[in-house]
Amino acid sequence: DFPDYRTDGNGNLHLVWHDADEDNGAGAIMYMLFNAAGDILIDRTQVNIGGTGNANTWPSVNIDAAGLVYVVWHDATDQEVYFMRLNPSLAPLDGTSTTAATINETGDAVLGDVRLSAAGGSNALHPRIRRDSNTDFHVVWESSSNGGAVQYVKVDADGVILNGPLSLGGASTGADLPDVDVDTSNNVHIVFGNDVGTTTNEIYYAMIDGAAGTFLIAPTLLSDDDGLRAGNVTVNVDRFDDTLYLVFKQALAAGVNGVEEVFIARLNPALDDQDTGMGDPAVLKLFEKKITTGPGVFQWSVFSRITSDKRIHATYIDFDQGQAGCPGPGNYSNYTINDAHITFAGDVILREVLTTTGFATSCFPQARSAPAGNRIVWTDSMTLPSEIYASVISRADSGSSGFISCSLGNPDSDGWRAGELWLLLGLLSLLFARRQLRRA
């Protein structure tokens, strides 16, 4: 589960995920490499240093211009966040598995992988990573014990900490799924949910000087303290003007399992004086719109990225199919994983159901897209056992985007190659559109 991916400059797809059955049943971070035609170059390979004795989970991946792969994840053995750099070119690239010792350039057989969080069992989890133009990396995670808070660090390509850890605040109960992005000046934008000083979980935003590692805008409460839970927030920088697009869920009625819908908000940090203090949401926020139709029972596991079709894609699990609340294991057949195609004006062009069959393995985010990527990946059990599926994104201005889903466990299927055709058609339409207008 928890798949994430990036595509390099040659169209190769680098996939990471957590597999609970690997490393003698302890759980491991797995990696596969596909070429642009869908052929396997590196088959499933455990890439974290093995023998940890417990699940390693929640991987988040990035990639640089040379095709080196960077992964952060939560190690449940010591409750810390780790970092590694993979060099796929060191493997034979013949469709076989390789080993961590072959391609993990930062791991050590004795010392293990590079630890980013402070030792001491702080239960550091849910990390996310973004790269800046200097090929440094900005990582955030949350802690849920020992006075846990959202933490931020800047590291180089070896995992050496350059700035931080910087605490963004939080409570001992932990924060809610922080996310991070970097603008064209290499300044850092972080969002997260927390219930410190509010009735229930609400959304916070902060801006950090990427060079100095200090606040330009201190953590600022963006959503109203109205007793209606907000969370699952993700942030995306529009590199045309460095404005931000946040996608999140917001309860519309009181109660743990109250009615929840998905919203998008646009922020302009340049409107703030950036004097290291908190910002004013009324100044920062340009608009906020509801993008699900409701009345919903539950919209959950929200994720978003600006993808190659110049749309904001918001994925979420919809429990409106008769399932009130998070179902237990083996009872996920009543939800759908949905994808909303959203313009930069915040208008929904299209909503598509990625799957209406099978079940995922948890209620946590399962569907992920990549910045400037062309796919959405998720875990599903359309066929047993659970596999990772992919759906190709192509630009949709109305109607269907024509996506075709296929299992990455069977990349030679017609679905993969048909998906590549849709991608090509989508890119051609993008080239034509850019001659007319920068974006719709």
GROMACS .gro file of C-alpha atoms in nm:
model
  440
    1ASP     CA    1   0.000   0.000   0.000
    2PHE     CA    2   0.089   0.372   0.003
    3PRO     CA    3   0.230   0.384  -0.351
    4ASP     CA    4   0.408   0.694  -0.478
    5TYR     CA    5   0.593   0.758  -0.804
    6ARG     CA    6   0.791   0.997  -1.020
    7THR     CA    7   0.865   0.998  -1.393
    8ASP     CA    8   1.214   1.098  -1.509
    9GLY     CA    9   1.318   1.294  -1.819
   10ASN     CA   10   1.324   0.977  -2.030
   11GLY     CA   11   0.970   0.879  -1.937
   12ASN     CA   12   1.079   0.603  -1.700
   13LEU     CA   13   0.841   0.546  -1.410
   14HIS     CA   14   0.993   0.503  -1.062
   15LEU     CA   15   0.745   0.342  -0.822
   16VAL     CA   16   0.780   0.296  -0.445
   17TRP     CA   17   0.538   0.141  -0.198
   18HIS     CA   18   0.514  -0.039   0.135
   19ASP     CA   19   0.473  -0.416   0.136
   20ALA     CA   20   0.379  -0.571   0.470
   21ASP     CA   21   0.491  -0.922   0.369
   22GLU     CA   22   0.852  -0.839   0.282
   23ASP     CA   23   1.163  -0.853   0.503
   24ASN     CA   24   1.051  -1.179   0.666
   25GLY     CA   25   0.706  -1.038   0.734
   26ALA     CA   26   0.838  -0.723   0.896
   27GLY     CA   27   0.740  -0.493   0.609
   28ALA     CA   28   0.966  -0.305   0.369
   29ILE     CA   29   0.996  -0.019   0.122
   30MET     CA   30   0.977  -0.163  -0.229
   31TYR     CA   31   1.086  -0.018  -0.564
   32MET     CA   32   1.019  -0.092  -0.931
   33LEU     CA   33   1.136   0.080  -1.249
   34PHE     CA   34   0.941   0.078  -1.578
   35ASN     CA   35   1.040   0.233  -1.909
   36ALA     CA   36   0.805   0.458  -2.104
   37ALA     CA   37   0.659   0.158  -2.290
   38GLY     CA   38   0.567  -0.015  -1.966
   39ASP     CA   39   0.844  -0.275  -1.972
   40ILE     CA   40   0.996  -0.365  -1.635
   41LEU     CA   41   1.360  -0.256  -1.603
   42ILE     CA   42   1.395  -0.334  -1.232
   43ASP     CA   43   1.149  -0.578  -1.079
   44ARG     CA   44   1.020  -0.549  -0.723
   45THR     CA   45   1.315  -0.487  -0.492
   46GLN     CA   46   1.339  -0.407  -0.121
   47VAL     CA   47   1.547  -0.090  -0.102
   48ASN     CA   48   1.557  -0.002   0.267
   49ILE     CA   49   1.826  -0.173   0.473
   50GLY     CA   50   1.660  -0.493   0.597
   51GLY     CA   51   1.630  -0.664   0.931
   52THR     CA   52   1.454  -0.381   1.112
   53GLY     CA   53   1.191  -0.614   1.253
   54ASN     CA   54   0.888  -0.397   1.190
   55ALA     CA   55   0.695  -0.228   0.913
   56ASN     CA   56   0.858   0.053   0.717
   57THR     CA   57   0.578   0.251   0.566
   58TRP     CA   58   0.446   0.579   0.419
   59PRO     CA   59   0.716   0.626   0.153
   60SER     CA   60   0.733   0.954  -0.037
   61VAL     CA   61   0.957   0.983  -0.343
   62ASN     CA   62   1.133   1.249  -0.549
   63ILE     CA   63   1.381   1.245  -0.838
   64ASP     CA   64   1.652   1.470  -0.978
   65ALA     CA   65   1.759   1.557  -1.333
   66ALA     CA   66   2.014   1.274  -1.336
   67GLY     CA   67   1.748   1.015  -1.260
   68LEU     CA   68   1.857   0.955  -0.900
   69VAL     CA   69   1.565   0.865  -0.672
   70TYR     CA   70   1.515   1.002  -0.320
   71VAL     CA   71   1.282   0.838  -0.070
   72VAL     CA   72   1.169   0.926   0.282
   73TRP     CA   73   0.959   0.696   0.498
   74HIS     CA   74   0.848   0.608   0.851
   75ASP     CA   75   1.030   0.323   1.025
   76ALA     CA   76   0.797   0.164   1.278
   77THR     CA   77   1.084  -0.005   1.461
   78ASP     CA   78   1.217   0.313   1.622
   79GLN     CA   79   0.933   0.548   1.515
   80GLU     CA   80   1.163   0.773   1.312
   81VAL     CA   81   1.180   0.916   0.958
   82TYR     CA   82   1.456   0.792   0.724
   83PHE     CA   83   1.607   0.901   0.392
   84MET     CA   84   1.779   0.719   0.107
   85ARG     CA   85   1.913   0.787  -0.242
   86LEU     CA   86   1.874   0.521  -0.509
   87ASN     CA   87   2.082   0.499  -0.826
   88PRO     CA   88   1.886   0.270  -1.061
   89SER     CA   89   2.162   0.282  -1.326
   90LEU     CA   90   2.375   0.058  -1.102
   91ALA     CA   91   2.133  -0.231  -1.163
   92PRO     CA   92   2.139  -0.451  -1.478
   93LEU     CA   93   1.808  -0.298  -1.602
   94ASP     CA   94   1.715  -0.634  -1.753
   95GLY     CA   95   1.377  -0.682  -1.585
   96THR     CA   96   1.513  -0.869  -1.283
   97SER     CA   97   1.515  -0.773  -0.918
   98THR     CA   98   1.823  -0.613  -0.768
   99THR     CA   99   1.928  -0.545  -0.407
  100ALA     CA  100   1.947  -0.248  -0.173
  101ALA     CA  101   2.323  -0.303  -0.156
  102THR     CA  102   2.340  -0.244  -0.533
  103ILE     CA  103   2.134   0.074  -0.577
  104ASN     CA  104   2.094   0.229  -0.228
  105GLU     CA  105   2.384   0.475  -0.226
  106THR     CA  106   2.322   0.625   0.120
  107GLY     CA  107   2.244   0.309   0.317
  108ASP     CA  108   2.497   0.118   0.523
  109ALA     CA  109   2.471  -0.254   0.598
  110VAL     CA  110   2.572  -0.192   0.959
  111LEU     CA  111   2.449   0.160   1.035
  112GLY     CA  112   2.132   0.134   0.825
  113ASP     CA  113   1.969   0.418   0.635
  114VAL     CA  114   2.002   0.792   0.702
  115ARG     CA  115   1.780   0.903   0.990
  116LEU     CA  116   1.633   1.255   0.963
  117SER     CA  117   1.423   1.280   1.278
  118ALA     CA  118   1.575   1.310   1.624
  119ALA     CA  119   1.624   0.982   1.806
  120GLY     CA  120   1.403   0.899   2.098
  121GLY     CA  121   1.088   0.734   1.969
  122SER     CA  122   0.904   1.055   1.882
  123ASN     CA  123   0.677   0.857   1.651
  124ALA     CA  124   0.777   1.063   1.348
  125LEU     CA  125   0.551   0.962   1.062
  126HIS     CA  126   0.372   1.066   0.741
  127PRO     CA  127   0.678   1.230   0.575
  128ARG     CA  128   0.665   1.419   0.244
  129ILE     CA  129   0.956   1.539   0.030
  130ARG     CA  130   1.004   1.805  -0.242
  131ARG     CA  131   1.314   1.907  -0.439
  132ASP     CA  132   1.429   2.265  -0.506
  133SER     CA  133   1.624   2.402  -0.802
  134ASN     CA  134   1.955   2.344  -0.622
  135THR     CA  135   1.880   1.971  -0.581
  136ASP     CA  136   1.835   2.010  -0.209
  137PHE     CA  137   1.533   1.847  -0.052
  138HIS     CA  138   1.268   1.977   0.185
  139VAL     CA  139   1.106   1.721   0.413
  140VAL     CA  140   0.818   1.750   0.657
  141TRP     CA  141   0.666   1.499   0.895
  142GLU     CA  142   0.446   1.488   1.202
  143SER     CA  143   0.505   1.342   1.546
  144SER     CA  144   0.235   1.196   1.766
  145SER     CA  145   0.416   1.153   2.097
  146ASN     CA  146   0.667   1.327   2.322
  147GLY     CA  147   0.511   1.668   2.259
  148GLY     CA  148   0.482   1.592   1.891
  149ALA     CA  149   0.471   1.865   1.630
  150VAL     CA  150   0.515   1.910   1.258
  151GLN     CA  151   0.888   1.915   1.181
  152TYR     CA  152   1.075   2.055   0.878
  153VAL     CA  153   1.431   1.990   0.757
  154LYS     CA  154   1.630   2.079   0.447
  155VAL     CA  155   1.880   1.814   0.340
  156ASP     CA  156   2.129   1.770   0.059
  157ALA     CA  157   2.145   1.476  -0.182
  158ASP     CA  158   2.329   1.268   0.080
  159GLY     CA  159   2.066   1.330   0.346
  160VAL     CA  160   2.289   1.571   0.542
  161ILE     CA  161   2.068   1.820   0.728
  162LEU     CA  162   2.131   2.178   0.608
  163ASN     CA  163   1.848   2.353   0.795
  164GLY     CA  164   1.637   2.243   1.088
  165PRO     CA  165   1.475   2.056   1.237
  166LEU     CA  166   1.233   2.345   1.266
  167SER     CA  167   0.916   2.290   1.467
  168LEU     CA  168   0.592   2.427   1.328
  169GLY     CA  169   0.396   2.354   1.643
  170GLY     CA  170   0.150   2.086   1.734
  171ALA     CA  171   0.019   1.881   2.023
  172SER     CA  172   0.110   1.551   2.182
  173THR     CA  173  -0.180   1.395   1.990
  174GLY     CA  174   0.005   1.468   1.667
  175ALA     CA  175  -0.066   1.677   1.362
  176ASP     CA  176  -0.254   1.581   1.051
  177LEU     CA  177  -0.070   1.477   0.733
  178PRO     CA  178   0.164   1.770   0.660
  179ASP     CA  179   0.250   1.854   0.300
  180VAL     CA  180   0.520   2.071   0.141
  181ASP     CA  181   0.606   2.244  -0.185
  182VAL     CA  182   0.882   2.479  -0.303
  183ASP     CA  183   0.837   2.793  -0.515
  184THR     CA  184   1.058   2.939  -0.789
  185SER     CA  185   1.266   3.130  -0.530
  186ASN     CA  186   1.322   2.804  -0.336
  187ASN     CA  187   1.106   2.924  -0.049
  188VAL     CA  188   0.910   2.651   0.124
  189HIS     CA  189   0.534   2.628   0.178
  190ILE     CA  190   0.396   2.388   0.440
  191VAL     CA  191   0.039   2.298   0.531
  192PHE     CA  192  -0.094   2.069   0.804
  193GLY     CA  193  -0.390   2.012   1.031
  194ASN     CA  194  -0.387   2.040   1.409
  195ASP     CA  195  -0.616   2.097   1.706
  196VAL     CA  196  -0.387   2.317   1.919
  197GLY     CA  197  -0.601   2.598   2.056
  198THR     CA  198  -0.900   2.506   1.841
  199THR     CA  199  -1.214   2.304   1.909
  200THR     CA  200  -1.114   2.036   1.662
  201ASN     CA  201  -0.862   1.987   1.382
  202GLU     CA  202  -0.815   2.293   1.159
  203ILE     CA  203  -0.574   2.383   0.877
  204TYR     CA  204  -0.247   2.575   0.916
  205TYR     CA  205  -0.011   2.731   0.661
  206ALA     CA  206   0.352   2.846   0.698
  207MET     CA  207   0.618   2.988   0.464
  208ILE     CA  208   0.990   2.928   0.528
  209ASP     CA  209   1.295   3.099   0.379
  210GLY     CA  210   1.450   2.810   0.189
  211ALA     CA  211   1.804   2.946   0.229
  212ALA     CA  212   1.798   3.047   0.596
  213GLY     CA  213   1.548   2.796   0.728
  214THR     CA  214   1.353   3.064   0.917
  215PHE     CA  215   0.987   3.165   0.903
  216LEU     CA  216   0.871   3.425   0.653
  217ILE     CA  217   0.512   3.354   0.756
  218ALA     CA  218   0.472   3.177   1.090
  219PRO     CA  219   0.216   2.893   1.116
  220THR     CA  220  -0.117   3.060   1.047
  221LEU     CA  221  -0.466   2.924   1.111
  222LEU     CA  222  -0.639   2.926   0.771
  223SER     CA  223  -0.972   2.758   0.846
  224ASP     CA  224  -1.228   2.889   1.093
  225ASP     CA  225  -1.230   2.756   1.449
  226ASP     CA  226  -1.592   2.652   1.410
  227GLY     CA  227  -1.592   2.306   1.563
  228LEU     CA  228  -1.610   2.146   1.218
  229ARG     CA  229  -1.308   1.929   1.150
  230ALA     CA  230  -1.082   2.016   0.855
  231GLY     CA  231  -0.783   1.817   0.734
  232ASN     CA  232  -0.604   1.608   0.469
  233VAL     CA  233  -0.465   1.930   0.325
  234THR     CA  234  -0.214   1.929   0.037
  235VAL     CA  235  -0.031   2.225  -0.119
  236ASN     CA  236   0.079   2.294  -0.477
  237VAL     CA  237   0.282   2.588  -0.609
  238ASP     CA  238   0.177   2.729  -0.945
  239ARG     CA  239   0.522   2.811  -1.083
  240PHE     CA  240   0.376   3.064  -1.326
  241ASP     CA  241   0.315   3.314  -1.044
  242ASP     CA  242   0.406   3.134  -0.718
  243THR     CA  243   0.048   3.132  -0.597
  244LEU     CA  244  -0.062   2.825  -0.403
  245TYR     CA  245  -0.347   2.580  -0.444
  246LEU     CA  246  -0.461   2.396  -0.133
  247VAL     CA  247  -0.702   2.103  -0.145
  248PHE     CA  248  -0.855   1.974   0.178
  249LYS     CA  249  -1.163   1.823   0.336
  250GLN     CA  250  -1.397   2.019   0.561
  251ALA     CA  251  -1.686   1.896   0.774
  252LEU     CA  252  -2.017   2.069   0.714
  253ALA     CA  253  -2.194   1.921   1.016
  254ALA     CA  254  -2.081   1.845   1.369
  255GLY     CA  255  -1.983   1.495   1.475
  256VAL     CA  256  -1.692   1.260   1.422
  257ASN     CA  257  -1.856   1.114   1.113
  258GLY     CA  258  -2.033   1.430   1.007
  259VAL     CA  259  -2.091   1.538   0.649
  260GLU     CA  260  -1.758   1.621   0.484
  261GLU     CA  261  -1.682   1.773   0.145
  262VAL     CA  262  -1.364   1.860  -0.048
  263PHE     CA  263  -1.258   2.221  -0.104
  264ILE     CA  264  -0.991   2.407  -0.302
  265ALA     CA  265  -0.838   2.739  -0.196
  266ARG     CA  266  -0.592   2.968  -0.373
  267LEU     CA  267  -0.337   3.164  -0.168
  268ASN     CA  268  -0.098   3.443  -0.264
  269PRO     CA  269   0.187   3.464  -0.010
  270ALA     CA  270   0.321   3.777  -0.185
  271LEU     CA  271   0.028   3.971  -0.035
  272ASP     CA  272   0.171   3.915   0.313
  273ASP     CA  273   0.449   4.136   0.453
  274GLN     CA  274   0.649   3.819   0.534
  275ASP     CA  275   0.780   3.971   0.859
  276THR     CA  276   0.818   3.628   1.032
  277GLY     CA  277   0.483   3.669   1.209
  278MET     CA  278   0.150   3.500   1.140
  279GLY     CA  279  -0.035   3.597   0.826
  280ASP     CA  280  -0.391   3.716   0.781
  281PRO     CA  281  -0.608   3.453   0.608
  282ALA     CA  282  -0.832   3.726   0.468
  283VAL     CA  283  -0.529   3.875   0.291
  284LEU     CA  284  -0.363   3.551   0.186
  285LYS     CA  285  -0.669   3.373   0.050
  286LEU     CA  286  -0.784   3.466  -0.300
  287PHE     CA  287  -1.075   3.222  -0.317
  288GLU     CA  288  -1.215   2.905  -0.164
  289LYS     CA  289  -1.456   2.672  -0.343
  290LYS     CA  290  -1.628   2.342  -0.270
  291ILE     CA  291  -1.542   2.089  -0.540
  292THR     CA  292  -1.755   1.792  -0.435
  293THR     CA  293  -2.125   1.800  -0.491
  294GLY     CA  294  -2.268   1.646  -0.172
  295PRO     CA  295  -2.460   1.612   0.036
  296GLY     CA  296  -2.172   1.383   0.132
  297VAL     CA  297  -2.145   1.125   0.402
  298PHE     CA  298  -1.768   1.114   0.393
  299GLN     CA  299  -1.506   1.245   0.153
  300TRP     CA  300  -1.174   1.118   0.285
  301SER     CA  301  -0.809   1.053   0.204
  302VAL     CA  302  -0.774   1.373   0.001
  303PHE     CA  303  -0.464   1.430  -0.215
  304SER     CA  304  -0.380   1.677  -0.492
  305ARG     CA  305  -0.107   1.770  -0.739
  306ILE     CA  306  -0.074   1.993  -1.048
  307THR     CA  307  -0.011   1.739  -1.321
  308SER     CA  308   0.116   1.739  -1.680
  309ASP     CA  309  -0.223   1.834  -1.826
  310LYS     CA  310  -0.210   2.173  -1.647
  311ARG     CA  311  -0.495   2.076  -1.417
  312ILE     CA  312  -0.511   2.039  -1.043
  313HIS     CA  313  -0.609   1.679  -0.979
  314ALA     CA  314  -0.781   1.611  -0.648
  315THR     CA  315  -0.824   1.246  -0.554
  316TYR     CA  316  -1.039   1.133  -0.265
  317ILE     CA  317  -1.232   0.837  -0.132
  318ASP     CA  318  -1.608   0.884  -0.150
  319PHE     CA  319  -1.804   0.698   0.116
  320ASP     CA  320  -2.139   0.817  -0.020
  321GLN     CA  321  -2.201   0.472  -0.160
  322GLY     CA  322  -2.381   0.369   0.157
  323GLN     CA  323  -2.081   0.343   0.388
  324ALA     CA  324  -2.100   0.584   0.684
  325GLY     CA  325  -1.752   0.603   0.832
  326CYS     CA  326  -1.432   0.414   0.777
  327PRO     CA  327  -1.504   0.049   0.697
  328GLY     CA  328  -1.309  -0.230   0.856
  329PRO     CA  329  -1.058  -0.449   0.672
  330GLY     CA  330  -1.220  -0.652   0.398
  331ASN     CA  331  -1.523  -0.420   0.383
  332TYR     CA  332  -1.418  -0.150   0.140
  333SER     CA  333  -1.651  -0.234  -0.147
  334ASN     CA  334  -1.887   0.056  -0.073
  335TYR     CA  335  -1.652   0.339  -0.161
  336THR     CA  336  -1.515   0.485  -0.482
  337ILE     CA  337  -1.179   0.652  -0.544
  338ASN     CA  338  -1.255   0.967  -0.740
  339ASP     CA  339  -1.045   1.212  -0.940
  340ALA     CA  340  -1.157   1.573  -0.995
  341HIS     CA  341  -0.999   1.769  -1.283
  342ILE     CA  342  -0.984   2.133  -1.163
  343THR     CA  343  -0.879   2.450  -1.348
  344PHE     CA  344  -0.659   2.722  -1.198
  345ALA     CA  345  -0.979   2.921  -1.145
  346GLY     CA  346  -1.101   2.648  -0.913
  347ASP     CA  347  -1.367   2.512  -1.149
  348VAL     CA  348  -1.426   2.138  -1.178
  349ILE     CA  349  -1.411   2.027  -1.542
  350LEU     CA  350  -1.470   1.660  -1.476
  351ARG     CA  351  -1.508   1.406  -1.197
  352GLU     CA  352  -1.409   1.049  -1.274
  353VAL     CA  353  -1.434   0.730  -1.072
  354LEU     CA  354  -1.102   0.547  -1.076
  355THR     CA  355  -1.252   0.226  -0.943
  356THR     CA  356  -1.586   0.098  -0.821
  357THR     CA  357  -1.473  -0.256  -0.741
  358GLY     CA  358  -1.241  -0.419  -0.495
  359PHE     CA  359  -1.111  -0.259  -0.178
  360ALA     CA  360  -0.805  -0.077  -0.055
  361THR     CA  361  -0.605  -0.179   0.248
  362SER     CA  362  -0.672   0.116   0.477
  363CYS     CA  363  -0.858   0.445   0.511
  364PHE     CA  364  -0.540   0.647   0.470
  365PRO     CA  365  -0.452   0.818   0.140
  366GLN     CA  366  -0.418   0.552  -0.128
  367ALA     CA  367  -0.444   0.747  -0.454
  368ARG     CA  368  -0.146   0.966  -0.544
  369SER     CA  369  -0.049   1.173  -0.843
  370ALA     CA  370   0.292   1.335  -0.903
  371PRO     CA  371   0.384   1.698  -0.979
  372ALA     CA  372   0.382   1.735  -1.357
  373GLY     CA  373   0.316   1.361  -1.375
  374ASN     CA  374   0.076   1.178  -1.604
  375ARG     CA  375  -0.069   0.909  -1.378
  376ILE     CA  376  -0.263   0.842  -1.063
  377VAL     CA  377  -0.158   0.533  -0.868
  378TRP     CA  378  -0.349   0.353  -0.594
  379THR     CA  379  -0.379   0.021  -0.414
  380ASP     CA  380  -0.678  -0.195  -0.492
  381SER     CA  381  -0.796  -0.553  -0.482
  382MET     CA  382  -0.980  -0.575  -0.812
  383THR     CA  383  -0.789  -0.901  -0.838
  384LEU     CA  384  -0.646  -1.075  -0.535
  385PRO     CA  385  -0.400  -1.023  -0.385
  386SER     CA  386  -0.386  -0.642  -0.358
  387GLU     CA  387  -0.199  -0.475  -0.643
  388ILE     CA  388  -0.101  -0.123  -0.738
  389TYR     CA  389  -0.303   0.022  -1.024
  390ALA     CA  390  -0.233   0.322  -1.245
  391SER     CA  391  -0.459   0.547  -1.447
  392VAL     CA  392  -0.318   0.772  -1.719
  393ILE     CA  393  -0.423   1.137  -1.704
  394SER     CA  394  -0.501   1.325  -2.024
  395ARG     CA  395  -0.639   1.674  -2.051
  396ALA     CA  396  -1.017   1.692  -2.032
  397ASP     CA  397  -1.208   2.006  -2.123
  398SER     CA  398  -1.546   1.831  -2.104
  399GLY     CA  399  -1.678   1.478  -2.091
  400SER     CA  400  -1.437   1.195  -2.021
  401SER     CA  401  -1.058   1.215  -2.023
  402GLY     CA  402  -1.057   0.869  -2.174
  403PHE     CA  403  -0.842   0.723  -1.900
  404ILE     CA  404  -0.767   0.350  -1.898
  405SER     CA  405  -0.652   0.181  -1.579
  406CYS     CA  406  -0.418  -0.113  -1.556
  407SER     CA  407  -0.235  -0.309  -1.291
  408LEU     CA  408   0.134  -0.229  -1.257
  409GLY     CA  409   0.167  -0.596  -1.171
  410ASN     CA  410   0.082  -0.659  -1.538
  411PRO     CA  411   0.228  -0.364  -1.729
  412ASP     CA  412   0.218  -0.549  -2.062
  413SER     CA  413  -0.160  -0.529  -2.060
  414ASP     CA  414  -0.349  -0.332  -2.322
  415GLY     CA  415  -0.445  -0.082  -2.053
  416TRP     CA  416  -0.088   0.047  -2.017
  417ARG     CA  417  -0.031   0.093  -2.388
  418ALA     CA  418  -0.373   0.241  -2.453
  419GLY     CA  419  -0.303   0.478  -2.167
  420GLU     CA  420   0.016   0.591  -2.336
  421LEU     CA  421  -0.186   0.668  -2.650
  422TRP     CA  422  -0.426   0.883  -2.449
  423LEU     CA  423  -0.128   1.058  -2.292
  424LEU     CA  424   0.018   1.133  -2.636
  425LEU     CA  425  -0.312   1.273  -2.757
  426GLY     CA  426  -0.337   1.481  -2.441
  427LEU     CA  427   0.012   1.623  -2.489
  428LEU     CA  428  -0.063   1.714  -2.849
  429SER     CA  429  -0.371   1.902  -2.738
  430LEU     CA  430  -0.161   2.077  -2.472
  431LEU     CA  431   0.091   2.194  -2.730
  432PHE     CA  432  -0.189   2.336  -2.941
  433ALA     CA  433  -0.352   2.503  -2.643
  434ARG     CA  434  -0.028   2.667  -2.529
  435ARG     CA  435  -0.001   2.838  -2.868
  436GLN     CA  436  -0.333   3.003  -2.793
  437LEU     CA  437  -0.319   3.065  -2.420
  438ARG     CA  438  -0.093   2.995  -2.126
  439ARG     CA  439  -0.367   2.812  -1.940
  440ALA     CA  440  -0.742   2.776  -1.920
   0.00000   0.00000   0.00000
